[in-house]
PDB file of C-alpha atoms in Angstrom:
ATOM      1  CA  MET B   1     -79.899  -8.415 -36.530  1.00 55.00           C
ATOM      2  CA  LYS B   2     -80.305 -10.778 -39.644  1.00 61.00           C
ATOM      3  CA  LYS B   3     -81.154  -8.939 -43.158  1.00 62.00           C
ATOM      4  CA  MET B   4     -83.682 -10.175 -45.053  1.00 61.00           C
ATOM      5  CA  GLN B   5     -82.916 -11.746 -48.146  1.00 65.00           C
ATOM      6  CA  ASN B   6     -84.668 -11.301 -51.688  1.00 66.00           C
ATOM      7  CA  LEU B   7     -86.481 -13.665 -53.453  1.00 65.00           C
ATOM      8  CA  THR B   8     -84.826 -12.733 -56.854  1.00 55.00           C
ATOM      9  CA  ASP B   9     -81.416 -13.171 -55.703  1.00 58.00           C
ATOM     10  CA  HIS B  10     -82.071 -16.698 -55.820  1.00 54.00           C
ATOM     11  CA  ALA B  11     -81.224 -18.475 -59.657  1.00 40.00           C
ATOM     12  CA  VAL B  12     -84.443 -20.603 -58.804  1.00 41.00           C
ATOM     13  CA  TYR B  13     -86.871 -18.021 -60.477  1.00 40.00           C
ATOM     14  CA  SER B  14     -86.568 -16.875 -64.016  1.00 33.00           C
ATOM     15  CA  VAL B  15     -88.995 -14.597 -65.654  1.00 30.00           C
ATOM     16  CA  GLY B  16     -91.207 -16.075 -68.257  1.00 29.00           C
ATOM     17  CA  SER B  17     -94.006 -15.167 -70.479  1.00 26.00           C
ATOM     18  CA  THR B  18     -97.182 -14.404 -68.772  1.00 26.00           C
ATOM     19  CA  ILE B  19    -100.258 -15.769 -69.765  1.00 27.00           C
ATOM     20  CA  GLY B  20    -102.209 -16.137 -73.286  1.00 28.00           C
ATOM     21  CA  ARG B  21    -105.740 -14.095 -73.284  1.00 29.00           C
ATOM     22  CA  SER B  22    -109.359 -14.587 -73.015  1.00 36.00           C
ATOM     23  CA  CYS B  23    -111.050 -17.879 -71.259  1.00 42.00           C
ATOM     24  CA  TYR B  24    -114.428 -18.480 -70.274  1.00 33.00           C
ATOM     25  CA  ALA B  25    -115.965 -20.627 -67.642  1.00 38.00           C
ATOM     26  CA  GLU B  26    -119.775 -21.436 -66.775  1.00 34.00           C
ATOM     27  CA  GLU B  27    -122.348 -23.677 -64.913  1.00 33.00           C
ATOM     28  CA  GLY B  28    -124.119 -26.009 -66.952  1.00 31.00           C
ATOM     29  CA  ILE B  29    -123.559 -26.561 -70.497  1.00 29.00           C
ATOM     30  CA  PRO B  30    -123.789 -23.214 -72.716  1.00 33.00           C
ATOM     31  CA  PRO B  31    -124.479 -22.304 -76.149  1.00 32.00           C
ATOM     32  CA  ALA B  32    -121.945 -22.991 -78.683  1.00 33.00           C
ATOM     33  CA  ASN B  33    -121.411 -19.500 -79.430  1.00 35.00           C
ATOM     34  CA  SER B  34    -121.756 -18.055 -76.072  1.00 37.00           C
ATOM     35  CA  SER B  35    -119.018 -15.096 -74.809  1.00 39.00           C
ATOM     36  CA  GLU B  36    -119.222 -16.294 -71.061  1.00 47.00           C
ATOM     37  CA  GLU B  37    -116.983 -18.406 -69.184  1.00 55.00           C
ATOM     38  CA  LYS B  38    -118.200 -19.411 -66.106  1.00 53.00           C
ATOM     39  CA  SER B  39    -117.119 -22.026 -63.143  1.00 58.00           C
ATOM     40  CA  THR B  40    -118.822 -23.058 -59.995  1.00 55.00           C
ATOM     41  CA  SER B  41    -117.515 -24.092 -56.462  1.00 58.00           C
ATOM     42  CA  ASN B  42    -118.494 -24.091 -52.974  1.00 54.00           C
ATOM     43  CA  GLN B  43    -117.134 -20.920 -52.063  1.00 61.00           C
ATOM     44  CA  ASP B  44    -115.810 -21.533 -49.007  1.00 67.00           C
ATOM     45  CA  ALA B  45    -112.142 -22.497 -50.721  1.00 72.00           C
ATOM     46  CA  ILE B  46    -111.955 -19.629 -52.719  1.00 79.00           C
ATOM     47  CA  LYS B  47    -112.265 -17.471 -49.835  1.00 82.00           C
ATOM     48  CA  GLN B  48    -110.110 -18.991 -47.761  1.00 80.00           C
ATOM     49  CA  VAL B  49    -107.295 -18.787 -50.716  1.00 82.00           C
ATOM     50  CA  VAL B  50    -107.991 -15.168 -51.208  1.00 88.00           C
ATOM     51  CA  ASP B  51    -107.589 -14.200 -47.318  1.00 86.00           C
ATOM     52  CA  ALA B  52    -104.781 -16.505 -47.225  1.00 82.00           C
ATOM     53  CA  VAL B  53    -102.873 -14.432 -50.076  1.00 86.00           C
ATOM     54  CA  LYS B  54    -104.324 -10.814 -49.878  1.00 88.00           C
ATOM     55  CA  ASP B  55    -102.106  -9.306 -46.856  1.00 86.00           C
ATOM     56  CA  LEU B  56     -99.212 -10.484 -49.218  1.00 88.00           C
ATOM     57  CA  VAL B  57    -100.537  -8.978 -52.156  1.00 89.00           C
ATOM     58  CA  HIS B  58    -103.045  -6.427 -53.221  1.00 89.00           C
ATOM     59  CA  ASP B  59    -103.561  -6.849 -57.182  1.00 91.00           C
ATOM     60  CA  CYS B  60    -103.147  -9.811 -58.840  1.00 91.00           C
ATOM     61  CA  ASN B  61    -104.206 -11.822 -62.186  1.00 92.00           C
ATOM     62  CA  PHE B  62    -106.244 -14.624 -62.073  1.00 92.00           C
ATOM     63  CA  ASP B  63    -105.003 -16.914 -64.854  1.00 91.00           C
ATOM     64  CA  CYS B  64    -107.472 -18.865 -65.989  1.00 91.00           C
ATOM     65  CA  ASN B  65    -107.473 -21.850 -68.831  1.00 90.00           C
ATOM     66  CA  ASP B  66    -108.829 -25.121 -69.101  1.00 89.00           C
ATOM     67  CA  SER B  67    -106.674 -26.714 -66.459  1.00 90.00           C
ATOM     68  CA  GLY B  68    -108.294 -24.019 -63.750  1.00 91.00           C
ATOM     69  CA  ILE B  69    -107.311 -20.946 -62.398  1.00 91.00           C
ATOM     70  CA  ALA B  70    -104.073 -20.102 -61.058  1.00 92.00           C
ATOM     71  CA  LEU B  71    -102.780 -17.111 -59.280  1.00 91.00           C
ATOM     72  CA  GLN B  72     -98.818 -16.321 -58.972  1.00 92.00           C
ATOM     73  CA  ALA B  73     -97.702 -13.008 -57.248  1.00 89.00           C
ATOM     74  CA  MET B  74     -94.801 -11.687 -55.244  1.00 90.00           C
ATOM     75  CA  ASP B  75     -94.607  -9.100 -52.287  1.00 90.00           C
ATOM     76  CA  ASN B  76     -94.001  -5.837 -52.979  1.00 86.00           C
ATOM     77  CA  SER B  77     -90.928  -6.570 -51.134  1.00 88.00           C
ATOM     78  CA  HIS B  78     -89.608  -9.666 -53.308  1.00 89.00           C
ATOM     79  CA  VAL B  79     -89.312 -11.543 -49.978  1.00 93.00           C
ATOM     80  CA  ALA B  80     -92.354 -13.690 -50.444  1.00 94.00           C
ATOM     81  CA  LEU B  81     -93.913 -15.269 -53.438  1.00 94.00           C
ATOM     82  CA  VAL B  82     -97.702 -16.902 -53.679  1.00 93.00           C
ATOM     83  CA  SER B  83     -98.581 -19.815 -56.369  1.00 93.00           C
ATOM     84  CA  MET B  84    -101.915 -20.973 -56.247  1.00 91.00           C
ATOM     85  CA  MET B  85    -103.843 -23.385 -58.607  1.00 91.00           C
ATOM     86  CA  LEU B  86    -107.672 -24.368 -58.305  1.00 90.00           C
ATOM     87  CA  LYS B  87    -107.731 -27.313 -60.544  1.00 90.00           C
ATOM     88  CA  ALA B  88    -110.681 -27.633 -62.809  1.00 88.00           C
ATOM     89  CA  GLU B  89    -112.019 -30.704 -61.597  1.00 85.00           C
ATOM     90  CA  GLY B  90    -112.727 -28.822 -57.970  1.00 82.00           C
ATOM     91  CA  PHE B  91    -115.459 -26.776 -60.042  1.00 83.00           C
ATOM     92  CA  SER B  92    -118.933 -28.564 -60.888  1.00 79.00           C
ATOM     93  CA  PRO B  93    -118.598 -27.424 -63.742  1.00 82.00           C
ATOM     94  CA  PHE B  94    -115.796 -25.772 -65.470  1.00 87.00           C
ATOM     95  CA  ARG B  95    -115.668 -24.223 -68.696  1.00 87.00           C
ATOM     96  CA  CYS B  96    -112.669 -22.070 -70.265  1.00 86.00           C
ATOM     97  CA  ASP B  97    -112.467 -21.673 -73.834  1.00 85.00           C
ATOM     98  CA  ARG B  98    -109.226 -19.639 -74.169  1.00 85.00           C
ATOM     99  CA  ASN B  99    -107.051 -18.034 -71.688  1.00 88.00           C
ATOM    100  CA  VAL B 100    -107.648 -14.895 -70.185  1.00 88.00           C
ATOM    101  CA  ALA B 101    -106.289 -13.121 -67.741  1.00 89.00           C
ATOM    102  CA  LEU B 102    -108.570 -11.198 -64.143  1.00 92.00           C
ATOM    103  CA  GLY B 103    -106.806  -8.616 -63.246  1.00 94.00           C
ATOM    104  CA  ILE B 104    -108.339  -8.386 -59.277  1.00 94.00           C
ATOM    105  CA  ASN B 105    -107.924  -5.965 -56.347  1.00 94.00           C
ATOM    106  CA  LEU B 106    -108.068  -8.735 -53.604  1.00 93.00           C
ATOM    107  CA  VAL B 107    -109.047  -6.537 -51.024  1.00 91.00           C
ATOM    108  CA  SER B 108    -111.989  -5.600 -53.490  1.00 93.00           C
ATOM    109  CA  LEU B 109    -112.760  -9.212 -53.721  1.00 94.00           C
ATOM    110  CA  THR B 110    -112.410  -9.690 -49.745  1.00 92.00           C
ATOM    111  CA  LYS B 111    -115.247  -7.770 -49.334  1.00 92.00           C
ATOM    112  CA  VAL B 112    -117.453  -9.432 -52.108  1.00 93.00           C
ATOM    113  CA  LEU B 113    -116.897 -12.646 -50.877  1.00 91.00           C
ATOM    114  CA  ARG B 114    -117.951 -11.670 -47.086  1.00 89.00           C
ATOM    115  CA  ALA B 115    -121.430 -11.352 -48.747  1.00 87.00           C
ATOM    116  CA  ALA B 116    -121.604 -15.119 -48.838  1.00 85.00           C
ATOM    117  CA  GLN B 117    -123.020 -17.356 -46.639  1.00 83.00           C
ATOM    118  CA  ASP B 118    -121.799 -20.784 -45.395  1.00 79.00           C
ATOM    119  CA  GLY B 119    -122.284 -23.241 -47.946  1.00 79.00           C
ATOM    120  CA  ASP B 120    -123.010 -21.151 -50.686  1.00 83.00           C
ATOM    121  CA  VAL B 121    -122.364 -22.313 -53.815  1.00 86.00           C
ATOM    122  CA  LEU B 122    -120.431 -19.656 -56.167  1.00 88.00           C
ATOM    123  CA  THR B 123    -120.451 -19.069 -59.915  1.00 89.00           C
ATOM    124  CA  LEU B 124    -117.259 -16.952 -61.436  1.00 89.00           C
ATOM    125  CA  LYS B 125    -118.386 -15.454 -65.041  1.00 90.00           C
ATOM    126  CA  ALA B 126    -116.467 -13.742 -67.713  1.00 89.00           C
ATOM    127  CA  ASP B 127    -116.540 -12.232 -70.644  1.00 82.00           C
ATOM    128  CA  ASP B 128    -114.103 -13.198 -73.723  1.00 76.00           C
ATOM    129  CA  THR B 129    -113.116  -9.667 -73.184  1.00 76.00           C
ATOM    130  CA  PRO B 130    -114.086  -8.890 -69.986  1.00 81.00           C
ATOM    131  CA  ASP B 131    -114.328  -5.692 -68.048  1.00 91.00           C
ATOM    132  CA  VAL B 132    -115.731  -6.888 -65.078  1.00 92.00           C
ATOM    133  CA  VAL B 133    -116.101 -10.243 -63.001  1.00 92.00           C
ATOM    134  CA  ASN B 134    -119.453 -11.853 -61.978  1.00 92.00           C
ATOM    135  CA  LEU B 135    -119.709 -13.798 -59.073  1.00 92.00           C
ATOM    136  CA  LEU B 136    -123.173 -15.235 -57.630  1.00 91.00           C
ATOM    137  CA  PHE B 137    -123.617 -16.417 -54.594  1.00 90.00           C
ATOM    138  CA  GLU B 138    -126.699 -19.457 -54.452  1.00 90.00           C
ATOM    139  CA  SER B 139    -127.710 -21.243 -51.331  1.00 87.00           C
ATOM    140  CA  VAL B 140    -127.990 -24.983 -51.072  1.00 82.00           C
ATOM    141  CA  GLU B 141    -132.025 -24.861 -50.795  1.00 84.00           C
ATOM    142  CA  LYS B 142    -131.801 -22.320 -53.841  1.00 83.00           C
ATOM    143  CA  ASP B 143    -133.967 -19.871 -52.361  1.00 86.00           C
ATOM    144  CA  ARG B 144    -131.301 -17.054 -52.322  1.00 90.00           C
ATOM    145  CA  VAL B 145    -129.273 -15.801 -55.219  1.00 92.00           C
ATOM    146  CA  SER B 146    -126.989 -12.511 -54.676  1.00 92.00           C
ATOM    147  CA  GLU B 147    -125.124 -11.298 -57.834  1.00 94.00           C
ATOM    148  CA  TYR B 148    -122.036  -8.756 -58.047  1.00 95.00           C
ATOM    149  CA  ASP B 149    -119.703  -7.685 -60.667  1.00 95.00           C
ATOM    150  CA  ILE B 150    -116.000  -6.627 -59.206  1.00 94.00           C
ATOM    151  CA  LYS B 151    -114.587  -4.206 -61.952  1.00 94.00           C
ATOM    152  CA  LEU B 152    -111.321  -5.576 -63.737  1.00 94.00           C
ATOM    153  CA  MET B 153    -107.337  -4.073 -63.691  1.00 93.00           C
ATOM    154  CA  ASP B 154    -105.103  -4.367 -66.092  1.00 90.00           C
ATOM    155  CA  ILE B 155    -101.976  -5.498 -64.233  1.00 87.00           C
ATOM    156  CA  ASP B 156     -99.023  -6.191 -66.044  1.00 79.00           C
ATOM    157  CA  GLN B 157     -97.270  -8.468 -64.393  1.00 72.00           C
ATOM    158  CA  GLU B 158     -94.209 -11.092 -64.518  1.00 71.00           C
ATOM    159  CA  HIS B 159     -94.572 -14.540 -64.390  1.00 72.00           C
ATOM    160  CA  LEU B 160     -91.961 -16.304 -62.673  1.00 74.00           C
ATOM    161  CA  ALA B 161     -90.714 -19.942 -63.877  1.00 74.00           C
ATOM    162  CA  ILE B 162     -90.080 -21.974 -60.464  1.00 78.00           C
ATOM    163  CA  PRO B 163     -87.858 -24.907 -61.457  1.00 72.00           C
ATOM    164  CA  GLU B 164     -88.313 -28.004 -59.697  1.00 83.00           C
ATOM    165  CA  THR B 165     -85.485 -28.319 -56.531  1.00 88.00           C
ATOM    166  CA  ASP B 166     -84.293 -31.495 -54.513  1.00 92.00           C
ATOM    167  CA  TYR B 167     -84.662 -30.296 -50.915  1.00 96.00           C
ATOM    168  CA  SER B 168     -82.214 -31.191 -48.192  1.00 97.00           C
ATOM    169  CA  ALA B 169     -85.054 -31.682 -45.949  1.00 97.00           C
ATOM    170  CA  THR B 170     -89.160 -32.120 -46.296  1.00 97.00           C
ATOM    171  CA  VAL B 171     -91.189 -32.291 -43.408  1.00 97.00           C
ATOM    172  CA  GLU B 172     -94.920 -33.095 -43.423  1.00 97.00           C
ATOM    173  CA  MET B 173     -97.053 -31.981 -40.243  1.00 97.00           C
ATOM    174  CA  PRO B 174    -100.219 -30.913 -38.954  1.00 97.00           C
ATOM    175  CA  SER B 175    -101.099 -27.043 -40.244  1.00 97.00           C
ATOM    176  CA  ALA B 176    -102.705 -26.474 -37.205  1.00 97.00           C
ATOM    177  CA  GLU B 177     -99.081 -27.726 -35.060  1.00 97.00           C
ATOM    178  CA  PHE B 178     -97.344 -25.359 -37.476  1.00 98.00           C
ATOM    179  CA  ARG B 179     -99.512 -22.429 -37.036  1.00 98.00           C
ATOM    180  CA  ARG B 180     -99.538 -22.866 -33.028  1.00 98.00           C
ATOM    181  CA  ILE B 181     -95.821 -23.207 -33.249  1.00 98.00           C
ATOM    182  CA  CYS B 182     -95.620 -19.892 -35.372  1.00 98.00           C
ATOM    183  CA  GLY B 183     -97.783 -18.113 -32.997  1.00 97.00           C
ATOM    184  CA  ASP B 184     -96.135 -19.447 -29.877  1.00 97.00           C
ATOM    185  CA  LEU B 185     -92.236 -18.378 -30.866  1.00 97.00           C
ATOM    186  CA  ASN B 186     -94.245 -14.715 -32.356  1.00 96.00           C
ATOM    187  CA  GLN B 187     -94.624 -13.746 -28.620  1.00 96.00           C
ATOM    188  CA  LEU B 188     -90.731 -13.860 -27.895  1.00 96.00           C
ATOM    189  CA  SER B 189     -89.475 -12.939 -31.414  1.00 96.00           C
ATOM    190  CA  GLU B 190     -89.679 -11.745 -34.773  1.00 96.00           C
ATOM    191  CA  SER B 191     -87.469 -14.440 -36.580  1.00 97.00           C
ATOM    192  CA  VAL B 192     -87.398 -18.184 -36.151  1.00 98.00           C
ATOM    193  CA  LEU B 193     -84.902 -20.949 -36.771  1.00 98.00           C
ATOM    194  CA  ILE B 194     -85.789 -23.906 -38.474  1.00 98.00           C
ATOM    195  CA  GLU B 195     -83.259 -26.778 -37.972  1.00 98.00           C
ATOM    196  CA  ALA B 196     -83.636 -30.243 -39.629  1.00 97.00           C
ATOM    197  CA  THR B 197     -81.554 -32.856 -38.791  1.00 95.00           C
ATOM    198  CA  LYS B 198     -81.660 -36.803 -38.085  1.00 92.00           C
ATOM    199  CA  ASP B 199     -83.201 -36.243 -34.501  1.00 91.00           C
ATOM    200  CA  GLY B 200     -86.117 -33.958 -35.835  1.00 95.00           C
ATOM    201  CA  VAL B 201     -86.742 -30.778 -37.064  1.00 97.00           C
ATOM    202  CA  ARG B 202     -86.444 -27.629 -33.963  1.00 98.00           C
ATOM    203  CA  PHE B 203     -87.966 -24.510 -34.743  1.00 98.00           C
ATOM    204  CA  SER B 204     -86.301 -21.649 -32.161  1.00 98.00           C
ATOM    205  CA  CYS B 205     -86.264 -17.684 -31.427  1.00 97.00           C
ATOM    206  CA  GLN B 206     -84.262 -16.009 -29.488  1.00 95.00           C
ATOM    207  CA  GLY B 207     -85.837 -12.380 -27.963  1.00 92.00           C
ATOM    208  CA  GLU B 208     -85.100  -9.824 -25.793  1.00 92.00           C
ATOM    209  CA  ILE B 209     -87.385 -11.284 -23.115  1.00 93.00           C
ATOM    210  CA  GLY B 210     -86.093 -14.760 -23.670  1.00 94.00           C
ATOM    211  CA  ASN B 211     -85.154 -17.895 -25.801  1.00 96.00           C
ATOM    212  CA  GLY B 212     -87.710 -20.418 -26.968  1.00 97.00           C
ATOM    213  CA  ALA B 213     -87.646 -23.849 -28.984  1.00 98.00           C
ATOM    214  CA  VAL B 214     -89.849 -26.274 -30.437  1.00 97.00           C
ATOM    215  CA  THR B 215     -88.862 -29.723 -31.700  1.00 97.00           C
ATOM    216  CA  ILE B 216     -90.860 -31.936 -33.746  1.00 95.00           C
ATOM    217  CA  ARG B 217     -89.897 -35.598 -34.400  1.00 95.00           C
ATOM    218  CA  GLN B 218     -91.049 -38.382 -36.914  1.00 94.00           C
ATOM    219  CA  ASN B 219     -94.405 -39.834 -35.375  1.00 90.00           C
ATOM    220  CA  THR B 220     -96.898 -42.377 -37.089  1.00 87.00           C
ATOM    221  CA  ASN B 221    -100.095 -42.425 -35.530  1.00 83.00           C
ATOM    222  CA  VAL B 222    -102.337 -45.297 -37.276  1.00 79.00           C
ATOM    223  CA  ASP B 223    -105.640 -44.457 -35.066  1.00 82.00           C
ATOM    224  CA  LYS B 224    -104.842 -40.545 -35.727  1.00 84.00           C
ATOM    225  CA  PRO B 225    -103.156 -40.345 -39.246  1.00 83.00           C
ATOM    226  CA  GLU B 226    -104.059 -36.540 -39.067  1.00 84.00           C
ATOM    227  CA  GLN B 227    -101.490 -36.513 -36.390  1.00 88.00           C
ATOM    228  CA  ASN B 228     -98.614 -37.852 -38.505  1.00 93.00           C
ATOM    229  CA  VAL B 229     -95.241 -36.217 -38.718  1.00 95.00           C
ATOM    230  CA  SER B 230     -93.159 -37.687 -41.850  1.00 95.00           C
ATOM    231  CA  ILE B 231     -89.791 -36.280 -42.082  1.00 96.00           C
ATOM    232  CA  THR B 232     -87.419 -36.593 -45.226  1.00 96.00           C
ATOM    233  CA  LEU B 233     -83.892 -35.777 -45.094  1.00 96.00           C
ATOM    234  CA  THR B 234     -81.118 -35.977 -46.928  1.00 96.00           C
ATOM    235  CA  GLU B 235     -78.482 -33.434 -45.396  1.00 96.00           C
ATOM    236  CA  PRO B 236     -78.649 -31.393 -42.487  1.00 97.00           C
ATOM    237  CA  VAL B 237     -80.305 -27.780 -43.180  1.00 97.00           C
ATOM    238  CA  ALA B 238     -80.302 -24.660 -40.802  1.00 97.00           C
ATOM    239  CA  LEU B 239     -81.892 -21.485 -42.202  1.00 97.00           C
ATOM    240  CA  THR B 240     -83.748 -18.359 -40.268  1.00 97.00           C
ATOM    241  CA  PHE B 241     -86.787 -16.598 -41.048  1.00 97.00           C
ATOM    242  CA  SER B 242     -89.261 -13.867 -40.486  1.00 97.00           C
ATOM    243  CA  ILE B 243     -92.015 -15.328 -38.347  1.00 97.00           C
ATOM    244  CA  LYS B 244     -94.342 -12.490 -39.577  1.00 95.00           C
ATOM    245  CA  TYR B 245     -94.508 -14.278 -43.143  1.00 96.00           C
ATOM    246  CA  LEU B 246     -94.959 -17.732 -41.779  1.00 97.00           C
ATOM    247  CA  LEU B 247     -98.114 -16.266 -39.768  1.00 95.00           C
ATOM    248  CA  ASN B 248     -99.311 -14.944 -42.982  1.00 93.00           C
ATOM    249  CA  PHE B 249     -99.057 -18.346 -44.537  1.00 95.00           C
ATOM    250  CA  CYS B 250    -100.941 -19.644 -41.952  1.00 95.00           C
ATOM    251  CA  LYS B 251    -104.360 -18.555 -42.877  1.00 92.00           C
ATOM    252  CA  ALA B 252    -104.234 -21.228 -44.964  1.00 92.00           C
ATOM    253  CA  THR B 253    -104.239 -23.674 -42.190  1.00 93.00           C
ATOM    254  CA  SER B 254    -107.908 -24.009 -42.748  1.00 89.00           C
ATOM    255  CA  LEU B 255    -107.140 -25.398 -46.675  1.00 89.00           C
ATOM    256  CA  SER B 256    -105.415 -28.437 -45.377  1.00 92.00           C
ATOM    257  CA  SER B 257    -105.012 -30.694 -42.634  1.00 94.00           C
ATOM    258  CA  LYS B 258    -101.581 -30.995 -43.277  1.00 96.00           C
ATOM    259  CA  VAL B 259     -98.312 -28.507 -44.497  1.00 97.00           C
ATOM    260  CA  ARG B 260     -95.244 -29.667 -46.234  1.00 98.00           C
ATOM    261  CA  LEU B 261     -92.248 -27.792 -45.360  1.00 98.00           C
ATOM    262  CA  SER B 262     -89.527 -27.746 -47.921  1.00 98.00           C
ATOM    263  CA  LEU B 263     -85.891 -26.523 -46.783  1.00 97.00           C
ATOM    264  CA  SER B 264     -82.648 -26.264 -48.538  1.00 96.00           C
ATOM    265  CA  ALA B 265     -79.659 -24.440 -48.136  1.00 93.00           C
ATOM    266  CA  GLU B 266     -79.511 -20.832 -50.483  1.00 86.00           C
ATOM    267  CA  VAL B 267     -83.052 -21.647 -51.568  1.00 92.00           C
ATOM    268  CA  PRO B 268     -86.221 -20.120 -50.457  1.00 95.00           C
ATOM    269  CA  LEU B 269     -88.110 -22.154 -48.034  1.00 97.00           C
ATOM    270  CA  LEU B 270     -91.537 -23.744 -49.357  1.00 98.00           C
ATOM    271  CA  VAL B 271     -94.506 -23.750 -47.757  1.00 98.00           C
ATOM    272  CA  GLU B 272     -97.605 -25.851 -49.248  1.00 97.00           C
ATOM    273  CA  TYR B 273    -101.170 -26.497 -48.466  1.00 95.00           C
ATOM    274  CA  THR B 274    -102.814 -28.860 -50.373  1.00 93.00           C
ATOM    275  CA  LEU B 275    -106.893 -28.670 -51.491  1.00 86.00           C
ATOM    276  CA  GLU B 276    -107.630 -32.486 -50.926  1.00 79.00           C
ATOM    277  CA  GLY B 277    -106.254 -33.008 -54.663  1.00 69.00           C
ATOM    278  CA  SER B 278    -108.174 -30.126 -56.551  1.00 82.00           C
ATOM    279  CA  GLY B 279    -105.600 -27.863 -56.275  1.00 90.00           C
ATOM    280  CA  TYR B 280    -102.404 -26.366 -53.702  1.00 93.00           C
ATOM    281  CA  VAL B 281    -101.362 -23.129 -52.333  1.00 93.00           C
ATOM    282  CA  ARG B 282     -97.692 -22.668 -52.218  1.00 95.00           C
ATOM    283  CA  PHE B 283     -95.793 -19.861 -50.543  1.00 96.00           C
ATOM    284  CA  TYR B 284     -91.728 -19.399 -51.334  1.00 96.00           C
ATOM    285  CA  LEU B 285     -90.281 -17.141 -48.241  1.00 96.00           C
ATOM    286  CA  ALA B 286     -86.390 -15.845 -48.785  1.00 95.00           C
ATOM    287  CA  PRO B 287     -84.203 -16.795 -45.739  1.00 96.00           C
ATOM    288  CA  LYS B 288     -82.212 -14.221 -43.530  1.00 92.00           C
ATOM    289  CA  ILE B 289     -78.846 -14.030 -44.015  1.00 83.00           C
ATOM    290  CA  GLY B 290     -75.579 -12.498 -42.554  1.00 69.00           C
ATOM    291  CA  GLU B 291     -75.942  -9.568 -39.674  1.00 53.00           C
ATOM    292  CA  ASP B 292     -77.403  -5.873 -40.023  1.00 46.00           C
ATOM    293  CA  GLU B 293     -74.392  -4.129 -39.272  1.00 38.00           C
TER     294      GLU B 293
END
């Protein structure tokens, strides 16, 4: 049985300084002496992002600055890392006067986000030195307004610098297809071997009840570009990963019709969902190595 490698075993991560203090964003243009920060967005994207990461990390900082809202956190076992960026242009409007870290329990945030109805506009507000973050949900017809405050936490969280990596293989494929493959192979095994070669990308597993494999080849469909598969390969690579973590990542499927997988030997797998130019959610997963004696 292969052992799970630890993300901190890889030199690609180095500890850096945490983001600075004090940020604010608001709907409309507040007075110059306002002490609030606020941003407004359709709540569906934020709800989907939180749902995708809440099973990996429970408490984390939402780091706000004039570029947008970022989140970076590692799971307790140090096997997976999530990095999220919601760019300022994805909100209308967005304002953040100073950097601020909003420490939030994701289970609590999920409970509040469930109060939103489909299509609601979400406004996030926080003071310069906040004790709470305010969430306001407003219906499209503006005939219903719901308002909630979530208590903030003081989270001492290291910020990891993730350098650019030249991957041996990069695969862009329909996100729904990736989720289907992970779900199907999960019925047979807890691990999946991902092999990228000139013939395509092969997902395979071995379990007590049998074996399974799915091969994806490069494909271009002019009529249905959302079904295209693109493979960039500089050298063959084969790595084994936990399907449980990959299925957690797949909760972000609704964020994007495409998912990008990037692999290299001795480097964590990168699973990336792009939010239509307004941000991204990236998951890093350490491979399994060796045999468990």
